[in-house]
Short mmCIF file of C-alpha atoms and ligand atoms in Angstrom, two decimals:
data_model
loop_
_atom_site.label_atom_id
_atom_site.label_comp_id
_atom_site.label_asym_id
_atom_site.label_seq_id
_atom_site.Cartn_x
_atom_site.Cartn_y
_atom_site.Cartn_z
CA UNK A 29 11.30 -8.51 -18.14
CA UNK A 30 7.55 -8.42 -17.65
CA UNK A 31 4.85 -7.12 -19.94
CA UNK A 32 2.63 -4.41 -18.54
CA UNK A 33 -0.81 -5.78 -19.27
CA UNK A 34 -3.81 -6.02 -17.01
CA UNK A 35 -3.75 -9.80 -17.16
CA UNK A 36 -0.04 -10.37 -16.47
CA UNK A 37 0.90 -12.82 -13.76
CA UNK A 38 3.99 -12.37 -11.59
CA UNK A 39 7.27 -13.80 -12.82
CA UNK A 40 8.43 -14.62 -9.29
CA UNK A 41 7.17 -17.91 -7.86
CA UNK A 42 4.40 -17.58 -5.33
CA UNK A 43 5.39 -20.24 -2.84
CA UNK A 44 2.87 -21.54 -0.38
CA UNK A 45 4.73 -20.62 2.72
CA UNK A 46 8.06 -18.97 1.93
CA UNK A 47 11.31 -20.62 2.87
CA UNK A 48 10.53 -20.94 6.54
CA UNK A 49 6.94 -20.17 7.43
CA UNK A 50 6.21 -18.13 10.54
CA UNK A 51 4.72 -20.10 13.40
CA UNK A 52 0.96 -20.11 13.00
CA UNK A 53 -1.63 -21.82 15.15
CA UNK A 54 -3.75 -23.63 14.15
CA UNK A 55 -2.67 -23.27 10.55
CA UNK A 56 0.57 -24.91 9.61
CA UNK A 57 1.72 -24.49 6.03
CA UNK A 58 2.78 -27.51 3.98
CA UNK A 59 6.54 -27.08 3.60
CA UNK A 60 7.09 -29.10 0.41
CA UNK A 61 4.50 -27.35 -1.71
CA UNK A 62 5.31 -26.53 -5.33
CA UNK A 63 5.19 -22.87 -6.34
CA UNK A 64 1.58 -21.83 -6.82
CA UNK A 65 -0.02 -19.16 -8.97
CA UNK A 66 -0.93 -15.93 -7.18
CA UNK A 67 -4.66 -16.65 -6.94
CA UNK A 68 -4.00 -20.16 -5.55
CA UNK A 69 -1.46 -18.72 -3.11
CA UNK A 70 -3.91 -16.03 -1.98
CA UNK A 71 -6.45 -18.69 -1.08
CA UNK A 72 -4.15 -21.32 0.41
CA UNK A 73 -0.69 -19.97 1.25
CA UNK A 74 0.22 -20.59 4.86
CA UNK A 75 -3.27 -21.84 5.72
CA UNK A 76 -4.80 -25.18 6.65
CA UNK A 77 -8.17 -26.22 8.10
CA UNK A 78 -8.60 -25.62 11.81
CA UNK A 79 -7.34 -28.84 13.48
CA UNK A 80 -9.80 -28.52 16.39
CA UNK A 81 -12.99 -28.25 14.31
CA UNK A 82 -12.08 -28.91 10.67
CA UNK A 83 -13.33 -25.43 9.81
CA UNK A 84 -12.02 -24.50 6.36
CA UNK A 85 -11.69 -20.88 7.42
CA UNK A 86 -9.48 -19.89 10.33
CA UNK A 87 -11.80 -19.13 13.27
CA UNK A 88 -11.89 -15.71 14.91
CA UNK A 89 -9.93 -16.27 18.12
CA UNK A 90 -11.62 -13.42 19.97
CA UNK A 91 -9.59 -13.69 23.13
CA UNK A 92 -7.25 -11.46 25.09
CA UNK A 93 -5.41 -14.24 26.89
CA UNK A 94 -4.56 -17.96 26.91
CA UNK A 95 -4.53 -20.55 29.66
CA UNK A 96 -1.02 -21.66 30.65
CA UNK A 97 -0.70 -25.21 32.06
CA UNK A 98 2.30 -24.35 34.22
CA UNK A 99 4.88 -21.62 34.74
CA UNK A 100 6.77 -20.97 31.50
CA UNK A 101 4.51 -23.26 29.46
CA UNK A 102 1.79 -22.60 26.91
CA UNK A 103 -0.99 -24.81 25.65
CA UNK A 104 -0.49 -23.85 22.01
CA UNK A 105 2.70 -24.94 20.26
CA UNK A 106 3.03 -21.37 18.95
CA UNK A 107 3.38 -19.96 22.44
CA UNK A 108 0.40 -17.60 22.54
CA UNK A 109 0.21 -15.92 25.95
CA UNK A 110 -1.47 -12.55 25.41
CA UNK A 111 -3.13 -11.04 22.32
CA UNK A 112 -1.05 -7.84 22.38
CA UNK A 113 1.89 -10.08 21.40
CA UNK A 114 0.23 -12.70 19.19
CA UNK A 115 -3.15 -14.22 18.37
CA UNK A 116 -3.95 -17.31 16.25
CA UNK A 117 -6.21 -15.45 13.78
CA UNK A 118 -3.63 -12.71 13.35
CA UNK A 119 -0.89 -15.34 12.92
CA UNK A 120 -2.93 -17.00 10.17
CA UNK A 121 -3.21 -13.66 8.35
CA UNK A 122 0.54 -13.14 8.72
CA UNK A 123 1.27 -16.62 7.43
CA UNK A 124 -1.01 -16.03 4.42
CA UNK A 125 0.50 -12.60 3.64
CA UNK A 126 4.05 -13.96 3.90
CA UNK A 127 3.20 -17.01 1.79
CA UNK A 128 1.61 -14.90 -0.92
CA UNK A 129 4.81 -12.86 -1.29
CA UNK A 130 7.11 -15.87 -0.84
CA UNK A 131 8.90 -14.44 2.22
CA UNK A 132 9.22 -16.00 5.67
CA UNK A 133 7.92 -13.15 7.82
CA UNK A 134 4.93 -10.84 8.05
CA UNK A 135 3.42 -8.85 10.92
CA UNK A 136 -0.10 -7.40 11.02
CA UNK A 137 -0.99 -4.05 12.58
CA UNK A 138 -4.07 -2.01 13.50
CA UNK A 139 -3.41 0.48 10.68
CA UNK A 140 -0.91 1.14 7.92
CA UNK A 141 0.51 4.01 9.93
CA UNK A 142 0.93 1.76 12.96
CA UNK A 143 3.04 -0.53 10.74
CA UNK A 144 5.09 2.44 9.49
CA UNK A 145 5.51 3.80 13.04
CA UNK A 146 6.74 0.38 14.16
CA UNK A 147 9.27 0.31 11.32
CA UNK A 148 10.59 3.76 12.26
CA UNK A 149 10.71 3.08 16.01
CA UNK A 150 12.54 -0.20 15.39
CA UNK A 151 15.26 1.29 13.20
CA UNK A 152 15.75 4.89 14.25
CA UNK A 153 17.25 6.60 17.29
CA UNK A 154 17.93 10.30 18.04
CA UNK A 155 20.67 11.56 15.73
CA UNK A 156 19.74 9.17 12.92
CA UNK A 157 18.81 10.26 9.41
CA UNK A 158 16.21 9.03 6.92
CA UNK A 159 16.02 9.57 3.17
CA UNK A 160 12.41 9.46 1.95
CA UNK A 161 10.53 10.09 -1.30
CA UNK A 162 9.31 13.66 -1.52
CA UNK A 163 5.99 12.42 -2.91
CA UNK A 164 4.68 10.29 -0.07
CA UNK A 165 1.38 9.63 1.69
CA UNK A 166 0.72 12.78 3.76
CA UNK A 167 0.46 10.83 7.04
CA UNK A 168 3.95 9.38 6.51
CA UNK A 169 5.32 12.88 5.82
CA UNK A 170 3.75 14.20 9.05
CA UNK A 171 5.06 11.24 11.05
CA UNK A 172 8.61 11.67 9.75
CA UNK A 173 8.77 15.45 9.78
CA UNK A 174 6.81 16.31 12.94
CA UNK A 175 6.89 13.31 15.29
CA UNK A 176 10.20 11.66 14.43
CA UNK A 177 11.65 15.16 13.97
CA UNK A 178 10.71 16.03 17.56
CA UNK A 179 12.62 12.91 18.70
CA UNK A 180 15.80 14.08 16.96
CA UNK A 181 15.48 12.00 13.77
CA UNK A 182 16.06 14.07 10.65
CA UNK A 183 14.53 13.28 7.26
CA UNK A 184 15.64 14.47 3.84
CA UNK A 185 12.79 14.30 1.33
CA UNK A 186 14.13 13.78 -2.19
CA UNK A 187 12.91 13.04 -5.66
CA UNK A 188 13.29 9.26 -5.46
CA UNK A 189 12.87 8.99 -9.25
CA UNK A 190 16.34 10.57 -9.42
CA UNK A 191 18.88 8.03 -8.10
CA UNK A 192 21.73 10.49 -8.05
CA UNK A 193 19.65 12.86 -5.85
CA UNK A 194 19.04 9.93 -3.50
CA UNK A 195 22.76 9.09 -3.47
CA UNK A 196 23.65 12.71 -2.69
CA UNK A 197 21.14 12.79 0.18
CA UNK A 198 22.72 9.79 1.95
CA UNK A 199 24.85 10.61 5.01
CA UNK A 200 27.05 8.75 7.47
CA UNK A 201 24.12 8.57 9.90
CA UNK A 202 21.45 7.55 7.34
CA UNK A 203 19.73 4.38 8.54
CA UNK A 204 16.71 4.06 6.27
CA UNK A 205 15.64 4.70 2.68
CA UNK A 206 11.82 4.86 2.66
CA UNK A 207 9.94 5.19 -0.61
CA UNK A 208 6.57 4.77 -2.26
CA UNK A 209 6.29 3.60 -5.84
CA UNK A 210 3.95 4.41 -7.48
CA UNK A 211 3.78 7.42 -5.18
CA UNK A 212 0.64 8.75 -3.55
CA UNK A 213 -0.96 10.77 -5.16
CA UNK A 214 0.96 11.58 -8.38
CA UNK A 215 1.73 7.95 -9.31
CA UNK A 216 5.37 8.67 -10.20
CA UNK A 217 7.50 5.53 -10.32
CA UNK A 218 10.96 5.09 -8.78
CA UNK A 219 13.57 2.57 -9.94
CA UNK A 220 13.39 -0.05 -7.18
CA UNK A 221 16.35 -2.16 -8.31
CA UNK A 222 18.65 0.88 -8.56
CA UNK A 223 17.54 2.18 -5.15
CA UNK A 224 17.97 -1.30 -3.65
CA UNK A 225 21.58 -1.36 -4.92
CA UNK A 226 22.21 2.09 -3.46
CA UNK A 227 20.81 1.04 -0.08
CA UNK A 228 22.86 -2.18 -0.05
CA UNK A 229 26.04 -0.32 -0.92
CA UNK A 230 25.34 2.13 1.92
CA UNK A 231 24.45 -0.69 4.34
CA UNK A 232 21.03 0.76 5.15
CA UNK A 233 17.50 -0.63 5.16
CA UNK A 234 15.43 -0.12 2.00
CA UNK A 235 11.69 -0.09 2.76
CA UNK A 236 9.03 0.24 0.06
CA UNK A 237 5.45 1.23 0.79
CA UNK A 238 3.77 -1.12 -1.68
CA UNK A 239 0.19 -0.21 -0.72
CA UNK A 240 -0.87 0.84 -4.24
CA UNK A 241 0.13 -2.45 -5.94
CA UNK A 242 0.88 -5.06 -3.23
CA UNK A 243 3.32 -7.89 -3.89
CA UNK A 244 0.83 -9.36 -6.37
CA UNK A 245 1.50 -6.59 -8.89
CA UNK A 246 4.93 -5.47 -7.70
CA UNK A 247 7.22 -8.10 -6.14
CA UNK A 248 9.41 -5.63 -4.28
CA UNK A 249 11.68 -8.27 -2.75
CA UNK A 250 12.74 -9.33 -6.25
CA UNK A 251 13.86 -5.70 -6.72
CA UNK A 252 16.02 -5.44 -3.62
CA UNK A 253 13.62 -4.23 -0.91
CA UNK A 254 14.37 -5.32 2.67
CA UNK A 255 10.91 -4.44 3.99
CA UNK A 256 7.55 -4.24 2.25
CA UNK A 257 5.04 -1.92 3.90
CA UNK A 258 1.32 -2.32 3.29
CA UNK A 259 -1.71 -0.42 4.43
CA UNK A 260 -4.02 -3.46 4.33
CA UNK A 261 -6.89 -0.98 4.75
CA UNK A 262 -6.63 -0.64 0.96
CA UNK A 263 -6.41 -3.44 -1.64
CA UNK A 264 -5.46 -6.27 0.72
CA UNK A 265 -8.70 -6.21 2.70
CA UNK A 266 -10.35 -4.48 -0.20
CA UNK A 267 -13.88 -3.95 1.09
CA UNK A 268 -13.68 -0.69 3.06
CA UNK A 269 -14.36 -2.73 6.21
CA UNK A 270 -11.20 -2.48 8.31
CA UNK A 271 -8.08 -0.49 8.93
CA UNK A 272 -4.86 -2.48 9.01
CA UNK A 273 -1.20 -2.59 8.09
CA UNK A 274 1.58 -5.09 7.52
CA UNK A 275 5.37 -5.30 7.46
CA UNK A 276 6.98 -8.11 5.47
CA UNK A 277 10.64 -9.04 5.46
CA UNK A 278 13.05 -11.84 4.65
CA UNK A 279 15.38 -10.84 7.49
CA UNK A 280 14.72 -12.83 10.66
CA UNK A 281 16.63 -10.48 13.01
CA UNK A 282 14.77 -7.48 11.63
CA UNK A 283 11.47 -9.33 11.94
CA UNK A 284 12.18 -10.05 15.63
CA UNK A 285 13.00 -6.36 16.20
CA UNK A 286 9.76 -5.28 14.53
CA UNK A 287 7.78 -7.80 16.54
CA UNK A 288 9.27 -6.57 19.80
CA UNK A 289 8.40 -2.95 18.94
CA UNK A 290 4.86 -4.03 18.09
CA UNK A 291 4.51 -5.72 21.48
CA UNK A 292 5.99 -2.65 23.22
CA UNK A 293 3.67 -0.22 21.48
CA UNK A 294 0.58 -2.44 21.38
CA UNK A 295 -0.20 -1.96 17.71
CA UNK A 296 -1.13 -5.52 16.68
CA UNK A 297 -4.32 -5.93 14.65
CA UNK A 298 -7.41 -7.27 16.44
CA UNK A 299 -8.64 -10.80 15.59
CA UNK A 300 -11.89 -9.77 13.90
CA UNK A 301 -10.17 -7.25 11.61
CA UNK A 302 -7.47 -9.84 10.88
CA UNK A 303 -10.19 -12.34 9.94
CA UNK A 304 -11.87 -9.86 7.59
CA UNK A 305 -8.49 -9.12 6.04
CA UNK A 306 -7.83 -12.85 5.57
CA UNK A 307 -11.15 -13.12 3.78
CA UNK A 308 -10.34 -10.14 1.58
CA UNK A 309 -6.95 -11.60 0.66
CA UNK A 310 -8.58 -14.63 -0.95
CA UNK A 311 -9.68 -12.53 -3.94
CA UNK A 312 -6.81 -10.02 -4.05
CA UNK A 313 -5.22 -11.13 -7.39
CA UNK A 314 -8.63 -11.41 -9.05
CA UNK A 315 -9.67 -8.00 -7.81
CA UNK A 316 -6.38 -6.39 -8.82
CA UNK A 317 -6.79 -7.72 -12.35
CA UNK A 318 -10.20 -6.06 -12.64
CA UNK A 319 -9.07 -2.83 -10.92
CA UNK A 320 -6.14 -2.57 -13.35
CA UNK A 321 -8.13 -3.31 -16.52
CA UNK A 322 -10.78 -0.73 -15.61
CA UNK A 323 -8.16 1.86 -14.60
CA UNK A 324 -6.40 1.44 -17.94
CA UNK A 325 -9.66 1.95 -19.84
CA UNK A 326 -10.47 5.06 -17.78
CA UNK A 327 -6.93 6.43 -18.17
CA UNK A 328 -7.22 6.06 -21.96
CA UNK A 329 -10.55 7.88 -21.92
CA UNK A 330 -9.33 10.73 -19.70
CA UNK A 331 -6.14 11.14 -21.73
CA UNK A 332 -8.21 12.13 -24.77
CA UNK A 333 -10.75 14.40 -23.01
CA UNK A 334 -10.26 18.13 -23.69
CA UNK A 335 -11.20 19.17 -20.12
CA UNK A 336 -8.49 16.97 -18.60
CA UNK A 337 -5.24 18.92 -18.22
CA UNK A 338 -3.06 15.95 -17.27
CA UNK A 339 -3.42 12.26 -16.57
CA UNK A 340 -1.07 10.27 -14.35
CA UNK A 341 -1.20 6.51 -14.79
CA UNK A 342 1.98 4.42 -15.14
CA UNK A 343 0.18 1.81 -17.27
CA UNK A 344 -0.52 4.33 -20.01
CA UNK A 345 2.08 4.07 -22.82
CA UNK A 346 2.23 7.90 -22.98
CA UNK A 347 3.21 8.11 -19.28
CA UNK A 348 6.85 9.07 -18.58
CA UNK A 349 6.80 6.24 -15.99
CA UNK A 350 5.63 3.58 -18.45
CA UNK A 351 9.01 2.07 -19.37
CA UNK A 352 10.12 1.73 -15.76
CA UNK A 353 6.71 0.50 -14.62
CA UNK A 354 6.92 -2.10 -17.37
CA UNK A 355 10.18 -3.37 -15.82
CA UNK A 356 9.00 -3.69 -12.23
CA UNK A 357 5.20 -3.78 -12.18
CA UNK A 358 2.93 -6.49 -13.51
CA UNK A 359 0.23 -4.00 -14.46
CA UNK A 360 -0.55 -0.33 -14.00
CA UNK A 361 -2.73 -1.00 -10.93
CA UNK A 362 -6.08 0.48 -9.98
CA UNK A 363 -4.99 4.00 -9.01
CA UNK A 364 -4.80 7.01 -11.29
CA UNK A 365 -4.74 10.77 -10.91
CA UNK A 366 -5.86 13.50 -13.25
CA UNK A 367 -5.97 17.24 -13.30
CA UNK A 368 -8.84 19.58 -14.07
CA UNK A 369 -9.18 23.32 -13.89
CA UNK A 370 -9.51 23.88 -10.09
CA UNK A 371 -12.72 25.89 -10.73
CA UNK A 372 -14.24 22.81 -12.34
CA UNK A 373 -13.56 20.43 -9.45
CA UNK A 374 -16.63 21.07 -7.20
CA UNK A 375 -19.14 20.76 -10.06
CA UNK A 376 -17.35 17.70 -11.42
CA UNK A 377 -17.48 15.99 -8.01
CA UNK A 378 -21.16 16.94 -7.67
CA UNK A 379 -21.89 15.25 -11.00
CA UNK A 380 -20.62 11.84 -9.89
CA UNK A 381 -22.99 9.04 -8.93
CA UNK A 382 -21.24 5.78 -7.99
CA UNK A 383 -17.78 7.29 -7.57
CA UNK A 384 -17.72 8.58 -4.00
CA UNK A 385 -15.66 11.43 -2.58
CA UNK A 386 -13.82 9.74 0.31
CA UNK A 387 -10.39 9.28 1.88
CA UNK A 388 -9.59 5.70 1.04
CA UNK A 389 -8.54 3.57 -1.91
CA UNK A 390 -8.39 -0.03 -3.04
CA UNK A 391 -12.02 -0.89 -2.27
CA UNK A 392 -14.80 -2.44 -4.35
CA UNK A 393 -16.41 1.02 -4.49
CA UNK A 394 -14.73 3.61 -6.72
CA UNK A 395 -13.45 6.41 -4.51
CA UNK A 396 -12.22 9.85 -5.49
CA UNK A 397 -10.00 12.06 -3.36
CA UNK A 398 -8.95 15.69 -3.60
CA UNK A 399 -5.39 15.35 -2.21
CA UNK A 400 -4.80 19.11 -1.80
CA UNK A 401 -7.65 19.44 0.73
CA UNK A 402 -7.76 15.86 2.04
CA UNK A 403 -4.86 13.37 2.22
CA UNK A 404 -2.08 15.92 1.62
CA UNK A 405 -3.61 19.04 3.21
CA UNK A 406 -0.93 19.21 5.92
CA UNK A 407 1.80 19.83 3.31
CA UNK A 408 2.51 23.58 2.84
CA UNK A 409 0.94 24.90 -0.38
CA UNK A 410 4.21 25.91 -2.12
CA UNK A 411 5.67 22.46 -1.48
CA UNK A 412 2.47 20.74 -2.62
CA UNK A 413 2.41 22.69 -5.86
CA UNK A 414 6.08 22.02 -6.52
CA UNK A 415 5.33 18.28 -6.18
CA UNK A 416 2.41 18.50 -8.60
CA UNK A 417 -0.29 18.17 -5.92
CA UNK A 418 -2.20 21.15 -7.27
CA UNK A 419 -5.75 22.25 -6.45
CA UNK A 420 -7.07 20.70 -9.67
CA UNK A 421 -5.59 17.25 -8.99
CA UNK A 422 -7.98 14.37 -8.27
CA UNK A 423 -6.95 10.85 -7.28
CA UNK A 424 -9.23 8.08 -8.45
CA UNK A 425 -9.30 4.61 -6.96
CA UNK A 426 -11.03 2.65 -9.70
CA UNK A 427 -13.40 0.15 -8.12
CA UNK A 428 -14.94 -3.08 -9.27
CA UNK A 429 -18.08 -1.64 -10.83
CA UNK A 430 -18.72 -2.27 -14.52
CA UNK A 431 -16.17 -0.07 -16.30
CA UNK A 432 -18.82 1.09 -18.82
CA UNK A 433 -20.82 2.61 -15.94
CA UNK A 434 -17.76 4.41 -14.59
CA UNK A 435 -16.82 5.72 -18.03
CA UNK A 436 -20.35 7.02 -18.62
CA UNK A 437 -20.39 8.66 -15.22
CA UNK A 438 -17.03 10.38 -15.74
CA UNK A 439 -18.10 11.59 -19.16
CA UNK A 440 -21.33 13.06 -17.70
CA UNK A 441 -19.55 14.75 -14.80
CA UNK A 442 -16.99 16.29 -17.15
CA UNK A 443 -19.80 17.55 -19.34
CA UNK A 444 -21.76 18.97 -16.38
CA UNK A 445 -18.71 20.82 -15.11
CA UNK A 446 -17.60 22.11 -18.54
CA UNK A 447 -19.86 25.23 -18.65
CA UNK A 448 -18.12 26.72 -15.62
CA UNK A 449 -14.85 26.17 -17.43
CA UNK A 450 -16.12 28.09 -20.44
CA UNK A 451 -17.34 30.94 -18.17
CA UNK A 452 -13.99 31.14 -16.41
CA UNK A 453 -12.12 31.19 -19.70
CA UNK A 454 -14.45 33.80 -21.27
N1 PLP B 514 0.60 4.23 2.84
C1 PLP B 514 -0.12 4.71 1.84
C2 PLP B 514 0.45 4.71 0.45
C3 PLP B 514 -1.41 5.22 2.07
O1 PLP B 514 -2.12 5.70 1.04
C4 PLP B 514 -1.92 5.21 3.39
C5 PLP B 514 -3.25 5.74 3.68
O2 PLP B 514 -3.93 6.30 2.85
C6 PLP B 514 -1.11 4.71 4.42
C7 PLP B 514 0.14 4.21 4.11
C8 PLP B 514 -1.60 4.68 5.84
O3 PLP B 514 -2.48 3.62 6.00
P1 PLP B 514 -3.65 3.61 7.12
O4 PLP B 514 -4.65 4.65 6.70
O5 PLP B 514 -4.15 2.22 7.08
O6 PLP B 514 -3.01 3.97 8.41
#
């Protein structure tokens, strides 16, 4: 059992390359390395200096194609032929991502949704059924309900915090259990180990969108996941500089399937974005520690403020998710959500200085989102409200600024917006 503190380190070993590292050129991972701590793994896992130049950092292989010495032969031992299928910089990122989580396989994509689309197109055919969390990133809901739906794939959205509801939703033709924990945007936590057991018993794939915590704070494979999904646009790259996604798995056959779909659909990440993501990864555990510590301090503050109707943060001991989060997360993470009177929201947002209204998360800059009108606007209002995504809900991605500055700013904005609250109540 782990302790939910901002400074916890994972209990699973962070191996340098996983049990059998993916082919990566020019970086080949040492195979006999001892388990490393997460920050060491983030810097070194699956990476080595460039053999051609000695460059410590993997170069940006900005090329579409590769010279082939003869028919059926490649110059590189990793068989690069065309950058829609593979690229050395992208392979280095994949090797690093896989090594950090201690699994053999990772694939990098242009966006998180490209990764999710690849997962769905690899596993699902007309007539198949998916069980998914009812609180899910809005883009994933739209993809499942509208696009996959139009191809004859049906999805049942369930409360994934309720294992018996998930069990009841499973059918003969269910192929995939797809969940987010903590979920976007209400931060509710589902029992990964219990869901993993359910999926194994049913013989279906269990995929977890781990974007909010990454494997550094939530080692999903230790809890029974078959696939870890990441929008690397968020914490992994961490600097608001790229869009990207990743799929990680321990299953070689599944990895090959995913890779084939990626080549078919052309959704591999470009070399420059992969390079920026590699650079971001080097500080991921350090950043997550700071994001989590600041988020906890802010959650404590908001939980005592009279203008705040509700606070959602699994790292807060008063949260209904705390006990479960304590079992499967290594800290509460950098995301929280809180609820104000909807009338108060515009003035509150106008009173912020460093915290920016924007549709992203996981960056150095603190970002605030109004899910009802932004990330989850495509969900019908009655459904949104039933799921707790009300008009007064705000999602805060706590950045790397000094927490004292963020606390002061939140206090000011709450004070500025309070008069309107008093008028409304009068
Ligand atoms: N998964 C989660 C939890 C997200 O929050 C997002 C985007 O906000 C995505 C997936 C999609 O990622 P991307 O925007 O990189 O396509």
